[in-house]
Structures are given as structure tokens and as C-alpha cells.
Amino acid sequence: MGMRARKPEAEDAAGRNLDMGSLKAVSWKEVAKHNTVDDCWITVDDVAYDLTDWTHKHPGGQELMLTFAGREGTQAFNSYHCLSIEKARNTLKNFAVARVTDTEFQQYPKDNKIYTAITERVKEYFAKTKKDPKDWRPGFFHFMLMMSIAAVSLSFTTGYFSSPAVVQIFFALVFGWIQALPLLHIMHDCSHGAFSHNPRMWDLFGVFTMDVYAGVSMTAWHLQHVVGHHVWTNVFEADPDLPPARKGDPRRLVDKQEQNWMYKYQHYYLPLAYGVLAMKVRMSDVQHLLLPMAGPMRVRKHSTNFYIQWVVIKTLWVLWRHVVPLYVMGVPLMWHLILFTISDMITGWYLALNFQVSHISTEADYPFGSDEFKSNVCSDEWAVSQIKTSVDYDHNNALMTWLCGALNYQTVHHLFPGISQYHYPSIAPIIMEVCKEHGVKYNVLPDFKAALFAHIEYLRVMGEKGIAVPVHMG
């Protein structure tokens, strides 16, 4: 992570003409030191704000704010407050403490009005329909449905119901699917503050589905997904979902990575390896919470109580997922491991394939992925970059939208992460209309098959030739 000089700015996030000379100059490394609940600075539009006294008053809860403590938060601030941006800016302006002279990662240029135009029309949609952007009821209904299916599946795989091996294997497969589905629905919305307006509900349902149900830390997910991926989508050496360095990774996804003979076969072995995603993520919790770095992302300090809670919840998952079947229900160890592995592999494949087709595709853009990019400023503003780096598919297919947790509307999700996924089908045409007016291509493929083909083709060409991939038009 090198220091990158900032372009001089004349306004802060509140739109005020700042006398930048009146604020002390600091580097991003200074801001990074202020990353705890007792000392929380966040950078927005080149200005550092000391929000320590605001964290416990924040209407969006303390957790999401602390996720960005000591970090660049411009794009997150704008996207999460997009429907009430003026109110948020008027609050923020009271906490300015310094001007930040450089950046940790690459920069995006200022919004040239396309995101403003999209946001205004989305606001008009909600005003006209009187719908709640964070309506919790659809998510809760689907959550209860999924938990019911999970309970039935576990009853067969844990020995509560005596059944033949083939039946237990069938329900292990079902549980693998139903272990993934709530993560795409209610957990995903909770992680973005899109499930109701109550942060306590985000914590309750988010931690239950992610930590207790799936055995993965929600806090670690916030770091990788909310801080890293959603801000620096497909930006090499910034997006944690891409390989972290030019060499040493089993994936070759950008031109900057060095070629290796094994990449010629990555379109074969990577889809198979996706099955271990759930196991990998559980193990990577240690890196995301205990080590100083998690890929390109700095790991912030946590309290002792946090680590105690983390250990307790991990223990709870081990108890219900392993100890109860083995020592209470009497399932033989080897059979339990077989059923568990089947379920977890299905979960891994289901999640990974849904994630990968949305960004690792012949349709997607990769800012700074080639050595041709000499500047540290992206050629596109953040909103346009999100549109170009995301891939939608199978619009207007209600079943597919449910099966993938609305990830087939990936562009909508990246522009409006704080809005419930159940609104995405209605919002997508609005965004597409504005994109057409501004000459920005909105990536959408006809169905999941086309999206999967575009993903596999991207892996194949990047692995075999090591050159830029021609766009697949689906």
C-alpha cells in the first residue's frame, strides 16, 4: 500500500466551500490510527471527521460506522445515505478535524451527476409508491420459510428421524442449499442495514444467520464485503475478492498478475474448488479478526469483550452443528463428517457461483487491472465503475431472483446496498433508463446459463492467453 497524493478538493461532504488551510493536514496513515469506538475518525471527500461522540447516536447503528473507523468512507457515506443525503451531510459537517493529503488506495473522480440523477429518480419511485425502502416483512417471511426447511433437513441428517442412508444424503444436499439461501437473503440485507430501520434487528438476524447458523463471523464479512468489495469493486490490490498480489494465487483474474502454467486449467479446477468456500471462510475468520491484515484490508482493533463474544458464538456453532449430532443423537463420526462435508460443499458451490458470475465475467470491467493504468485515479466515477464492474442476468424471473437473493440485480445492489433486495426488480428499469440517457452500458445477460458461461470463458481466456478478454455479449 503506497501513499497516493489526493487531488485538491474545494468542498467537504456537506457541500461547503471549505477553507482547507484552516484544517490541519494529515495522511491516511494518521487517520488509520483512529479506529476504535473510543477514537473514531472517518474520511469523506478528503476531510477527516472525528465521529467518536456520534457513534452511539448514529441512527444506522454503531457497527456499520465502526466498520469504517480509520478508513476512507466517501463512497459508503454517499451510497448508504443516498435517500437522505442532505440530512446526513448537515450532521457530518460539525465533526471536521483535518484535511487528508493522500490515499491508501486508488481514487474515484467526483460524481458527474449520474449517481445524483439515479438517486433522485429512485427517491421519486419510493415517494410515489409509498413503499418502505427497508421493509423487513418480505425478508422475515422468507427467513421463517427457510428455517423451517432447515429444521426438517437437520432432523433427518442428525438422526432425529431414523431413515435410510440415501434419504439422509438427500437432506444433506437440501441443507447445503438452505444453509446458503438465508445468507443471500436476510443476512446479506442485514449486513448492509437494509432489513428494517432498526440496527438491533440487523445485529440479531445477521449474527444469527451468519455466526450461529453458518459459523462465520459477521464482523469479518463487514470488513471484506462492505468495506473492501463494495467500495473498490474489481480494483486490483484493493478489492479483497480479487487475488491480493501479482503472483502466488491459484486464480488469474487480472492482466497485472504474472502468468503461470497452472492457470491454463483454472476454468476446470476453480469451479470445483468453489465447493470449499464455506470451510475457507470459517478459517479465514482468524485472519480477518486477529491478524493485522486481511488481504489488502487493515484489521481494526476490537475490544476484549468482542473477542470473548466471538469465541462464545463459535463454540455455540460447534456445539449444535457437531457435538449434538455426535454425542446427543449418536450419529457415527465418519457418517457425520460425510453428511457435513456434503452440505458444506453444496453451500460453497451455491454461494461462490452466485458471487462469481456477478463480477468475474467477460462482461465486467477491472479498474487498474492492467499496467496500462498509470494514474491512481479511476477513469470512471464510483457509480459508473459499479455499473461497469457488475453483471446482471435473468431480469423479471421471480424464481431466479429468489434463488439467488436478488444477486441477478447486482448493479442495483452495488448502487443501493442499503435498500432491501426485494425492491431491486422495480428499481432496475429506473437505473437502466438513466444509464441509457448518459451513454453508460448496463451489463445484463439473458439468464444464469449465459452468466455462468461468461464467467467460465473469462477464466479460460485469462488462464490460457493472459490477455485482455473480449466482451461476451451473451
CSV table of C-alpha atoms in Angstrom, one decimal:
chain,number,residue,atom,x,y,z
A,1,MET,CA,0.0,0.0,0.0
A,2,GLY,CA,1.7,3.1,-1.2
A,3,MET,CA,0.9,6.7,-0.5
A,4,ARG,CA,-1.1,8.3,-3.3
A,5,ALA,CA,-1.5,12.1,-3.4
A,6,ARG,CA,-5.0,13.3,-3.4
A,7,LYS,CA,-6.4,15.7,-6.0
A,8,PRO,CA,-7.2,19.0,-4.3
A,9,GLU,CA,-10.8,19.5,-3.4
A,10,ALA,CA,-12.8,22.6,-2.7
A,11,GLU,CA,-15.7,21.2,-0.8
A,12,ASP,CA,-16.4,18.7,2.0
A,13,ALA,CA,-19.1,16.1,2.1
A,14,ALA,CA,-21.6,18.7,3.2
A,15,GLY,CA,-21.0,20.7,0.1
A,16,ARG,CA,-19.5,23.6,1.9
A,17,ASN,CA,-16.7,25.6,0.4
A,18,LEU,CA,-14.0,24.8,2.9
A,19,ASP,CA,-11.0,26.8,3.8
A,20,MET,CA,-8.8,23.8,3.6
A,21,GLY,CA,-5.9,25.8,5.0
A,22,SER,CA,-7.9,26.1,8.3
A,23,LEU,CA,-7.7,22.4,8.8
A,24,LYS,CA,-4.5,20.6,9.8
A,25,ALA,CA,-3.1,18.4,7.1
A,26,VAL,CA,-2.8,14.6,7.9
A,27,SER,CA,-2.0,11.5,5.9
A,28,TRP,CA,-4.3,8.5,5.6
A,29,LYS,CA,-1.9,6.7,8.0
A,30,GLU,CA,-2.7,9.2,10.7
A,31,VAL,CA,-6.5,8.7,10.1
A,32,ALA,CA,-5.9,4.9,10.3
A,33,LYS,CA,-4.7,5.3,14.0
A,34,HIS,CA,-8.2,6.4,15.0
A,35,ASN,CA,-10.1,3.2,14.5
A,36,THR,CA,-11.8,2.3,17.8
A,37,VAL,CA,-15.1,3.0,19.5
A,38,ASP,CA,-13.3,5.5,21.7
A,39,ASP,CA,-11.4,7.2,18.9
A,40,CYS,CA,-13.2,7.0,15.6
A,41,TRP,CA,-12.2,9.1,12.5
A,42,ILE,CA,-13.6,8.5,9.1
A,43,THR,CA,-12.5,10.3,5.8
A,44,VAL,CA,-15.2,11.6,3.5
A,45,ASP,CA,-14.3,13.7,0.4
A,46,ASP,CA,-10.7,14.4,1.6
A,47,VAL,CA,-11.8,15.6,5.0
A,48,ALA,CA,-11.3,13.6,8.2
A,49,TYR,CA,-14.2,13.7,10.7
A,50,ASP,CA,-13.9,12.8,14.4
A,51,LEU,CA,-17.1,10.9,14.9
A,52,THR,CA,-16.3,9.4,18.3
A,53,ASP,CA,-19.1,11.2,20.1
A,54,TRP,CA,-21.5,10.3,17.3
A,55,THR,CA,-21.1,6.6,17.0
A,56,HIS,CA,-23.6,5.8,19.8
A,57,LYS,CA,-26.1,8.3,18.4
A,58,HIS,CA,-25.8,7.1,14.8
A,59,PRO,CA,-29.3,6.2,13.5
A,60,GLY,CA,-27.7,3.4,11.4
A,61,GLY,CA,-26.2,1.9,14.5
A,62,GLN,CA,-22.6,1.7,15.8
A,63,GLU,CA,-21.4,-1.4,14.0
A,64,LEU,CA,-21.5,-0.1,10.4
A,65,MET,CA,-19.9,3.2,11.4
A,66,LEU,CA,-17.1,1.4,13.3
A,67,THR,CA,-16.5,-0.8,10.2
A,68,PHE,CA,-15.2,2.3,8.5
A,69,ALA,CA,-13.3,3.7,11.6
A,70,GLY,CA,-9.9,4.9,10.5
A,71,ARG,CA,-10.7,4.5,6.8
A,72,GLU,CA,-11.8,6.2,3.6
A,73,GLY,CA,-15.6,6.3,3.8
A,74,THR,CA,-16.7,8.6,1.0
A,75,GLN,CA,-18.5,6.1,-1.3
A,76,ALA,CA,-20.1,4.3,1.6
A,77,PHE,CA,-21.3,7.5,3.1
A,78,ASN,CA,-22.9,8.6,-0.2
A,79,SER,CA,-24.5,5.2,-1.0
A,80,TYR,CA,-25.9,4.4,2.4
A,81,HIS,CA,-27.3,7.8,2.9
A,82,CYS,CA,-28.4,8.3,-0.7
A,83,LEU,CA,-32.1,8.8,0.1
A,84,SER,CA,-31.4,11.3,2.9
A,85,ILE,CA,-28.1,12.7,1.9
A,86,GLU,CA,-28.7,16.4,2.8
A,87,LYS,CA,-29.6,15.4,6.4
A,88,ALA,CA,-26.6,13.2,6.7
A,89,ARG,CA,-24.3,16.0,5.3
A,90,ASN,CA,-25.7,18.6,7.6
A,91,THR,CA,-24.9,16.3,10.6
A,92,LEU,CA,-21.4,15.4,9.3
A,93,LYS,CA,-20.2,18.9,8.8
A,94,ASN,CA,-20.0,19.5,12.5
A,95,PHE,CA,-17.2,17.0,13.0
A,96,ALA,CA,-14.4,18.0,10.6
A,97,VAL,CA,-11.0,17.9,12.1
A,98,ALA,CA,-8.4,17.6,9.3
A,99,ARG,CA,-7.8,17.5,5.6
A,100,VAL,CA,-6.3,14.3,4.3
A,101,THR,CA,-3.5,14.8,1.8
A,102,ASP,CA,-3.1,11.2,0.4
A,103,THR,CA,-4.9,8.0,0.0
A,104,GLU,CA,-4.5,4.4,0.9
A,105,PHE,CA,-6.0,3.0,-2.3
A,106,GLN,CA,-6.9,4.4,-5.7
A,107,GLN,CA,-9.3,7.3,-6.0
A,108,TYR,CA,-12.6,7.8,-7.9
A,109,PRO,CA,-13.3,11.2,-9.5
A,110,LYS,CA,-16.2,13.3,-8.3
A,111,ASP,CA,-19.8,12.3,-9.2
A,112,ASN,CA,-20.6,14.0,-12.5
A,113,LYS,CA,-24.3,13.9,-11.7
A,114,ILE,CA,-25.2,10.4,-13.0
A,115,TYR,CA,-25.5,8.9,-9.4
A,116,THR,CA,-27.4,12.0,-8.4
A,117,ALA,CA,-29.8,11.5,-11.3
A,118,ILE,CA,-30.3,7.8,-10.5
A,119,THR,CA,-30.8,8.6,-6.8
A,120,GLU,CA,-33.4,11.3,-7.5
A,121,ARG,CA,-35.5,9.0,-9.6
A,122,VAL,CA,-35.3,6.2,-7.1
A,123,LYS,CA,-36.4,8.6,-4.4
A,124,GLU,CA,-39.3,9.6,-6.6
A,125,TYR,CA,-40.2,6.0,-7.0
A,126,PHE,CA,-40.4,5.4,-3.2
A,127,ALA,CA,-42.3,8.7,-2.7
A,128,LYS,CA,-44.8,7.8,-5.4
A,129,THR,CA,-45.4,4.2,-4.3
A,130,LYS,CA,-45.1,5.0,-0.6
A,131,LYS,CA,-43.1,1.8,-0.1
A,132,ASP,CA,-40.5,1.4,2.6
A,133,PRO,CA,-37.0,1.0,1.1
A,134,LYS,CA,-36.1,-1.2,4.1
A,135,ASP,CA,-39.3,-3.1,4.5
A,136,TRP,CA,-38.5,-6.0,6.8
A,137,ARG,CA,-41.6,-8.1,6.2
A,138,PRO,CA,-40.6,-10.0,3.0
A,139,GLY,CA,-37.2,-10.8,4.4
A,140,PHE,CA,-38.7,-12.1,7.7
A,141,PHE,CA,-41.3,-14.3,5.8
A,142,HIS,CA,-38.6,-15.9,3.7
A,143,PHE,CA,-36.4,-16.3,6.7
A,144,MET,CA,-39.1,-18.3,8.6
A,145,LEU,CA,-39.7,-20.4,5.5
A,146,MET,CA,-36.0,-21.2,5.1
A,147,MET,CA,-35.6,-22.0,8.8
A,148,SER,CA,-38.5,-24.5,8.5
A,149,ILE,CA,-36.8,-26.3,5.6
A,150,ALA,CA,-33.5,-26.3,7.6
A,151,ALA,CA,-35.2,-27.8,10.6
A,152,VAL,CA,-36.7,-30.7,8.6
A,153,SER,CA,-33.4,-31.3,6.8
A,154,LEU,CA,-31.4,-31.4,10.1
A,155,SER,CA,-34.0,-33.7,11.6
A,156,PHE,CA,-33.0,-36.3,9.1
A,157,THR,CA,-29.3,-35.7,8.9
A,158,THR,CA,-28.7,-35.6,12.7
A,159,GLY,CA,-30.6,-38.8,13.4
A,160,TYR,CA,-33.7,-37.4,15.0
A,161,PHE,CA,-35.7,-39.2,12.3
A,162,SER,CA,-34.4,-42.7,11.6
A,163,SER,CA,-34.1,-43.0,7.8
A,164,PRO,CA,-32.1,-44.9,5.1
A,165,ALA,CA,-28.6,-43.5,4.1
A,166,VAL,CA,-29.9,-42.3,0.8
A,167,VAL,CA,-32.6,-40.2,2.4
A,168,GLN,CA,-30.0,-38.7,4.8
A,169,ILE,CA,-27.8,-37.8,1.9
A,170,PHE,CA,-30.7,-36.2,0.1
A,171,PHE,CA,-31.4,-34.0,3.1
A,172,ALA,CA,-27.7,-33.2,3.5
A,173,LEU,CA,-27.9,-31.8,0.0
A,174,VAL,CA,-31.0,-29.9,0.8
A,175,PHE,CA,-29.4,-28.5,4.0
A,176,GLY,CA,-26.4,-27.4,1.9
A,177,TRP,CA,-28.7,-25.3,-0.2
A,178,ILE,CA,-30.8,-24.0,2.6
A,179,GLN,CA,-27.7,-23.1,4.6
A,180,ALA,CA,-26.7,-20.8,1.7
A,181,LEU,CA,-30.1,-19.3,1.0
A,182,PRO,CA,-30.6,-17.2,4.2
A,183,LEU,CA,-27.1,-15.8,3.7
A,184,LEU,CA,-28.1,-14.5,0.3
A,185,HIS,CA,-31.4,-13.1,1.7
A,186,ILE,CA,-31.7,-11.8,5.3
A,187,MET,CA,-28.1,-12.0,6.2
A,188,HIS,CA,-27.0,-10.0,3.2
A,189,ASP,CA,-29.6,-7.3,3.8
A,190,CYS,CA,-28.7,-7.2,7.5
A,191,SER,CA,-25.0,-6.7,6.7
A,192,HIS,CA,-25.9,-3.6,4.6
A,193,GLY,CA,-28.5,-2.2,7.0
A,194,ALA,CA,-31.3,-3.0,4.6
A,195,PHE,CA,-33.5,-5.2,6.8
A,196,SER,CA,-35.7,-2.6,8.6
A,197,HIS,CA,-34.6,0.7,10.1
A,198,ASN,CA,-33.6,-0.9,13.4
A,199,PRO,CA,-29.9,-1.7,13.8
A,200,ARG,CA,-30.8,-4.2,16.6
A,201,MET,CA,-32.6,-6.3,14.0
A,202,TRP,CA,-29.6,-6.2,11.7
A,203,ASP,CA,-27.5,-7.4,14.6
A,204,LEU,CA,-30.0,-10.1,15.8
A,205,PHE,CA,-30.8,-11.7,12.5
A,206,GLY,CA,-27.5,-11.0,10.9
A,207,VAL,CA,-25.5,-12.6,13.7
A,208,PHE,CA,-27.9,-15.5,14.0
A,209,THR,CA,-27.8,-16.4,10.3
A,210,MET,CA,-24.1,-15.7,9.7
A,211,ASP,CA,-22.4,-16.6,13.1
A,212,VAL,CA,-24.7,-19.0,14.8
A,213,TYR,CA,-26.3,-20.8,11.8
A,214,ALA,CA,-23.4,-20.8,9.3
A,215,GLY,CA,-20.4,-20.5,11.7
A,216,VAL,CA,-18.9,-17.4,10.0
A,217,SER,CA,-18.2,-14.0,11.6
A,218,MET,CA,-20.5,-11.1,10.5
A,219,THR,CA,-17.7,-8.7,11.6
A,220,ALA,CA,-15.2,-10.4,9.2
A,221,TRP,CA,-17.8,-10.2,6.5
A,222,HIS,CA,-18.3,-6.5,7.0
A,223,LEU,CA,-14.5,-6.0,6.6
A,224,GLN,CA,-14.2,-8.0,3.4
A,225,HIS,CA,-17.6,-7.3,1.8
A,226,VAL,CA,-18.8,-3.9,2.9
A,227,VAL,CA,-15.5,-2.1,3.4
A,228,GLY,CA,-13.5,-3.8,0.7
A,229,HIS,CA,-15.6,-5.2,-2.1
A,230,HIS,CA,-18.4,-2.7,-2.2
A,231,VAL,CA,-16.1,0.3,-2.3
A,232,TRP,CA,-13.3,-1.0,-4.5
A,233,THR,CA,-15.2,-3.4,-6.7
A,234,ASN,CA,-12.9,-5.3,-9.1
A,235,VAL,CA,-10.0,-2.9,-8.2
A,236,PHE,CA,-6.8,-5.0,-8.1
A,237,GLU,CA,-4.9,-4.9,-4.8
A,238,ALA,CA,-7.9,-3.2,-3.1
A,239,ASP,CA,-10.9,-5.5,-3.6
A,240,PRO,CA,-10.5,-8.5,-1.2
A,241,ASP,CA,-12.5,-10.7,-3.6
A,242,LEU,CA,-9.6,-10.5,-6.2
A,243,PRO,CA,-6.2,-12.0,-5.8
A,244,PRO,CA,-4.1,-9.9,-3.3
A,245,ALA,CA,-0.9,-9.8,-5.3
A,246,ARG,CA,0.6,-10.3,-8.8
A,247,LYS,CA,1.7,-13.9,-8.1
A,248,GLY,CA,1.1,-16.7,-5.6
A,249,ASP,CA,-2.7,-17.1,-6.1
A,250,PRO,CA,-4.4,-20.0,-7.7
A,251,ARG,CA,-6.6,-17.6,-9.7
A,252,ARG,CA,-5.5,-15.3,-12.5
A,253,LEU,CA,-8.2,-12.7,-12.8
A,254,VAL,CA,-6.5,-9.5,-14.0
A,255,ASP,CA,-3.8,-8.7,-16.5
A,256,LYS,CA,-1.3,-7.5,-13.9
A,257,GLN,CA,-0.9,-10.9,-12.5
A,258,GLU,CA,2.0,-12.9,-13.6
A,259,GLN,CA,1.4,-15.9,-15.8
A,260,ASN,CA,1.8,-19.5,-14.5
A,261,TRP,CA,1.4,-22.8,-16.3
A,262,MET,CA,-1.4,-23.9,-14.0
A,263,TYR,CA,-3.7,-21.0,-14.9
A,264,LYS,CA,-4.3,-22.8,-18.3
A,265,TYR,CA,-6.5,-25.1,-16.3
A,266,GLN,CA,-8.2,-22.7,-14.0
A,267,HIS,CA,-11.5,-22.8,-15.7
A,268,TYR,CA,-11.6,-26.5,-14.7
A,269,TYR,CA,-10.2,-26.5,-11.2
A,270,LEU,CA,-11.6,-23.2,-9.8
A,271,PRO,CA,-15.3,-24.2,-10.2
A,272,LEU,CA,-14.5,-27.4,-8.4
A,273,ALA,CA,-12.6,-25.6,-5.7
A,274,TYR,CA,-15.6,-23.3,-5.1
A,275,GLY,CA,-17.1,-26.1,-3.0
A,276,VAL,CA,-14.7,-25.4,-0.1
A,277,LEU,CA,-15.8,-21.8,0.2
A,278,ALA,CA,-17.8,-22.2,3.4
A,279,MET,CA,-14.9,-24.0,5.1
A,280,LYS,CA,-12.3,-21.5,3.8
A,281,VAL,CA,-14.3,-18.5,5.1
A,282,ARG,CA,-14.7,-20.0,8.6
A,283,MET,CA,-11.0,-20.5,8.8
A,284,SER,CA,-10.2,-17.0,7.4
A,285,ASP,CA,-12.2,-15.5,10.3
A,286,VAL,CA,-8.9,-15.8,12.3
A,287,GLN,CA,-7.1,-13.7,9.7
A,288,HIS,CA,-9.9,-11.1,9.5
A,289,LEU,CA,-10.2,-10.6,13.2
A,290,LEU,CA,-6.8,-11.5,14.8
A,291,LEU,CA,-4.1,-10.6,12.3
A,292,PRO,CA,-3.1,-7.0,11.3
A,293,MET,CA,-4.1,-7.5,7.6
A,294,ALA,CA,-6.8,-9.5,5.8
A,295,GLY,CA,-5.6,-9.3,2.2
A,296,PRO,CA,-5.5,-5.6,1.3
A,297,MET,CA,-7.7,-4.6,4.2
A,298,ARG,CA,-6.4,-3.4,7.6
A,299,VAL,CA,-8.0,-5.1,10.6
A,300,ARG,CA,-9.1,-2.6,13.1
A,301,LYS,CA,-8.8,-3.0,16.9
A,302,HIS,CA,-11.6,-4.8,18.8
A,303,SER,CA,-12.4,-4.9,22.5
A,304,THR,CA,-11.7,-7.8,24.8
A,305,ASN,CA,-15.5,-8.3,25.1
A,306,PHE,CA,-15.8,-8.6,21.3
A,307,TYR,CA,-13.3,-11.5,21.2
A,308,ILE,CA,-15.0,-13.2,24.1
A,309,GLN,CA,-18.3,-12.9,22.3
A,310,TRP,CA,-16.7,-14.2,19.1
A,311,VAL,CA,-15.3,-17.3,20.9
A,312,VAL,CA,-18.6,-18.0,22.6
A,313,ILE,CA,-20.6,-17.8,19.3
A,314,LYS,CA,-18.1,-20.0,17.5
A,315,THR,CA,-18.4,-22.5,20.4
A,316,LEU,CA,-22.2,-22.4,20.1
A,317,TRP,CA,-21.9,-23.2,16.4
A,318,VAL,CA,-19.6,-26.2,17.1
A,319,LEU,CA,-22.0,-27.4,19.8
A,320,TRP,CA,-25.2,-27.5,17.7
A,321,ARG,CA,-23.5,-28.5,14.4
A,322,HIS,CA,-21.1,-31.2,15.7
A,323,VAL,CA,-21.4,-32.0,19.4
A,324,VAL,CA,-25.2,-32.6,19.4
A,325,PRO,CA,-25.3,-34.9,16.4
A,326,LEU,CA,-22.3,-36.9,17.6
A,327,TYR,CA,-22.8,-37.1,21.4
A,328,VAL,CA,-26.5,-36.4,21.9
A,329,MET,CA,-28.0,-38.0,18.8
A,330,GLY,CA,-25.4,-40.7,18.5
A,331,VAL,CA,-24.5,-40.2,14.8
A,332,PRO,CA,-21.3,-42.2,13.9
A,333,LEU,CA,-18.3,-39.9,13.5
A,334,MET,CA,-17.5,-40.9,9.9
A,335,TRP,CA,-21.1,-40.7,8.8
A,336,HIS,CA,-21.5,-37.3,10.4
A,337,LEU,CA,-18.4,-36.0,8.6
A,338,ILE,CA,-19.6,-37.3,5.3
A,339,LEU,CA,-23.0,-35.6,5.7
A,340,PHE,CA,-21.4,-32.4,6.9
A,341,THR,CA,-19.0,-32.3,4.0
A,342,ILE,CA,-21.8,-32.8,1.5
A,343,SER,CA,-23.8,-30.0,3.0
A,344,ASP,CA,-20.8,-27.6,3.2
A,345,MET,CA,-19.7,-28.3,-0.4
A,346,ILE,CA,-23.2,-27.6,-1.7
A,347,THR,CA,-23.2,-24.3,0.3
A,348,GLY,CA,-19.8,-23.4,-1.1
A,349,TRP,CA,-20.7,-24.1,-4.7
A,350,TYR,CA,-24.1,-22.3,-4.4
A,351,LEU,CA,-22.6,-19.2,-2.8
A,352,ALA,CA,-19.5,-19.0,-4.9
A,353,LEU,CA,-21.2,-19.4,-8.3
A,354,ASN,CA,-23.7,-16.8,-7.4
A,355,PHE,CA,-21.0,-14.4,-6.4
A,356,GLN,CA,-18.5,-15.1,-9.2
A,357,VAL,CA,-20.8,-14.7,-12.2
A,358,SER,CA,-21.7,-11.2,-10.9
A,359,HIS,CA,-18.2,-9.7,-11.2
A,360,ILE,CA,-15.7,-12.2,-12.7
A,361,SER,CA,-17.0,-12.2,-16.2
A,362,THR,CA,-16.3,-11.2,-19.8
A,363,GLU,CA,-19.0,-8.6,-19.3
A,364,ALA,CA,-17.3,-6.8,-16.3
A,365,ASP,CA,-14.6,-4.1,-16.1
A,366,TYR,CA,-11.5,-4.3,-14.0
A,367,PRO,CA,-10.2,-0.8,-13.0
A,368,PHE,CA,-6.4,-0.8,-12.5
A,369,GLY,CA,-6.3,-4.4,-13.6
A,370,SER,CA,-3.8,-3.7,-16.3
A,371,ASP,CA,-0.4,-2.0,-16.3
A,372,GLU,CA,-1.9,0.4,-18.9
A,373,PHE,CA,-3.4,2.3,-15.9
A,374,LYS,CA,-0.7,4.7,-14.8
A,375,SER,CA,-2.8,7.1,-12.8
A,376,ASN,CA,-4.1,6.4,-9.3
A,377,VAL,CA,-7.4,8.0,-10.3
A,378,CYS,CA,-10.0,5.7,-11.9
A,379,SER,CA,-11.2,6.8,-15.3
A,380,ASP,CA,-14.8,6.5,-14.1
A,381,GLU,CA,-16.6,7.9,-11.1
A,382,TRP,CA,-17.6,5.4,-8.4
A,383,ALA,CA,-21.2,4.9,-9.6
A,384,VAL,CA,-20.2,4.3,-13.2
A,385,SER,CA,-17.5,2.0,-12.1
A,386,GLN,CA,-20.0,0.0,-10.1
A,387,ILE,CA,-22.2,-0.3,-13.2
A,388,LYS,CA,-19.3,-1.4,-15.4
A,389,THR,CA,-17.9,-3.9,-12.9
A,390,SER,CA,-21.2,-5.6,-12.1
A,391,VAL,CA,-23.2,-8.1,-14.2
A,392,ASP,CA,-27.0,-8.7,-14.0
A,393,TYR,CA,-28.9,-11.6,-15.6
A,394,ASP,CA,-32.4,-13.0,-15.9
A,395,HIS,CA,-34.3,-9.9,-15.1
A,396,ASN,CA,-38.1,-10.4,-14.5
A,397,ASN,CA,-37.6,-14.0,-13.4
A,398,ALA,CA,-39.1,-14.1,-9.9
A,399,LEU,CA,-37.9,-17.6,-9.2
A,400,MET,CA,-34.3,-16.9,-10.1
A,401,THR,CA,-34.4,-13.7,-8.1
A,402,TRP,CA,-35.5,-15.6,-5.1
A,403,LEU,CA,-33.0,-18.4,-5.6
A,404,CYS,CA,-30.0,-16.1,-5.8
A,405,GLY,CA,-31.1,-13.5,-3.3
A,406,ALA,CA,-31.6,-10.9,-6.0
A,407,LEU,CA,-27.9,-11.1,-7.0
A,408,ASN,CA,-29.2,-11.2,-10.6
A,409,TYR,CA,-29.7,-7.5,-10.0
A,410,GLN,CA,-26.1,-7.0,-8.9
A,411,THR,CA,-25.8,-3.5,-10.3
A,412,VAL,CA,-28.8,-2.3,-8.3
A,413,HIS,CA,-27.3,-3.8,-5.1
A,414,HIS,CA,-24.0,-2.1,-5.6
A,415,LEU,CA,-25.5,1.3,-6.2
A,416,PHE,CA,-28.1,1.0,-3.4
A,417,PRO,CA,-26.8,-1.5,-0.8
A,418,GLY,CA,-28.9,0.0,1.9
A,419,ILE,CA,-32.2,-0.8,0.1
A,420,SER,CA,-33.9,-4.1,0.6
A,421,GLN,CA,-33.3,-6.6,-2.2
A,422,TYR,CA,-37.0,-7.2,-2.6
A,423,HIS,CA,-37.2,-3.8,-4.3
A,424,TYR,CA,-34.5,-4.5,-6.9
A,425,PRO,CA,-36.7,-5.7,-9.8
A,426,SER,CA,-38.7,-2.4,-9.6
A,427,ILE,CA,-35.6,-0.2,-9.3
A,428,ALA,CA,-33.5,-1.8,-12.1
A,429,PRO,CA,-35.5,-0.3,-15.0
A,430,ILE,CA,-35.1,3.2,-13.4
A,431,ILE,CA,-31.3,2.8,-13.3
A,432,MET,CA,-31.2,1.4,-16.8
A,433,GLU,CA,-33.1,4.3,-18.2
A,434,VAL,CA,-30.7,6.8,-16.6
A,435,CYS,CA,-27.7,4.8,-17.9
A,436,LYS,CA,-29.1,5.0,-21.4
A,437,GLU,CA,-29.5,8.7,-21.2
A,438,HIS,CA,-25.9,9.1,-20.1
A,439,GLY,CA,-24.5,6.6,-22.5
A,440,VAL,CA,-23.3,4.1,-19.9
A,441,LYS,CA,-23.7,0.4,-20.7
A,442,TYR,CA,-25.7,-1.5,-18.2
A,443,ASN,CA,-24.5,-5.1,-18.2
A,444,VAL,CA,-27.3,-7.7,-18.2
A,445,LEU,CA,-27.3,-11.2,-19.6
A,446,PRO,CA,-30.5,-13.2,-20.6
A,447,ASP,CA,-30.2,-15.9,-17.9
A,448,PHE,CA,-27.9,-17.6,-15.4
A,449,LYS,CA,-26.6,-20.0,-18.1
A,450,ALA,CA,-25.2,-17.1,-20.0
A,451,ALA,CA,-23.8,-15.5,-16.9
A,452,LEU,CA,-22.1,-18.8,-15.9
A,453,PHE,CA,-20.7,-19.2,-19.5
A,454,ALA,CA,-19.3,-15.7,-19.4
A,455,HIS,CA,-17.6,-16.5,-16.0
A,456,ILE,CA,-16.1,-19.8,-17.3
A,457,GLU,CA,-15.0,-18.1,-20.5
A,458,TYR,CA,-13.3,-15.3,-18.6
A,459,LEU,CA,-11.3,-17.9,-16.5
A,460,ARG,CA,-10.4,-19.8,-19.6
A,461,VAL,CA,-9.1,-16.9,-21.7
A,462,MET,CA,-7.3,-15.3,-18.7
A,463,GLY,CA,-5.6,-18.6,-17.9
A,464,GLU,CA,-4.7,-19.7,-21.4
A,465,LYS,CA,-3.6,-16.5,-23.1
A,466,GLY,CA,-3.0,-14.0,-20.3
A,467,ILE,CA,-4.5,-11.2,-22.3
A,468,ALA,CA,-7.5,-8.9,-22.1
A,469,VAL,CA,-10.7,-10.8,-22.6
A,470,PRO,CA,-13.1,-9.8,-25.4
A,471,VAL,CA,-16.5,-8.9,-24.2
A,472,HIS,CA,-19.0,-11.7,-24.3
A,473,MET,CA,-22.3,-10.2,-25.4
A,474,GLY,CA,-24.5,-13.1,-24.2
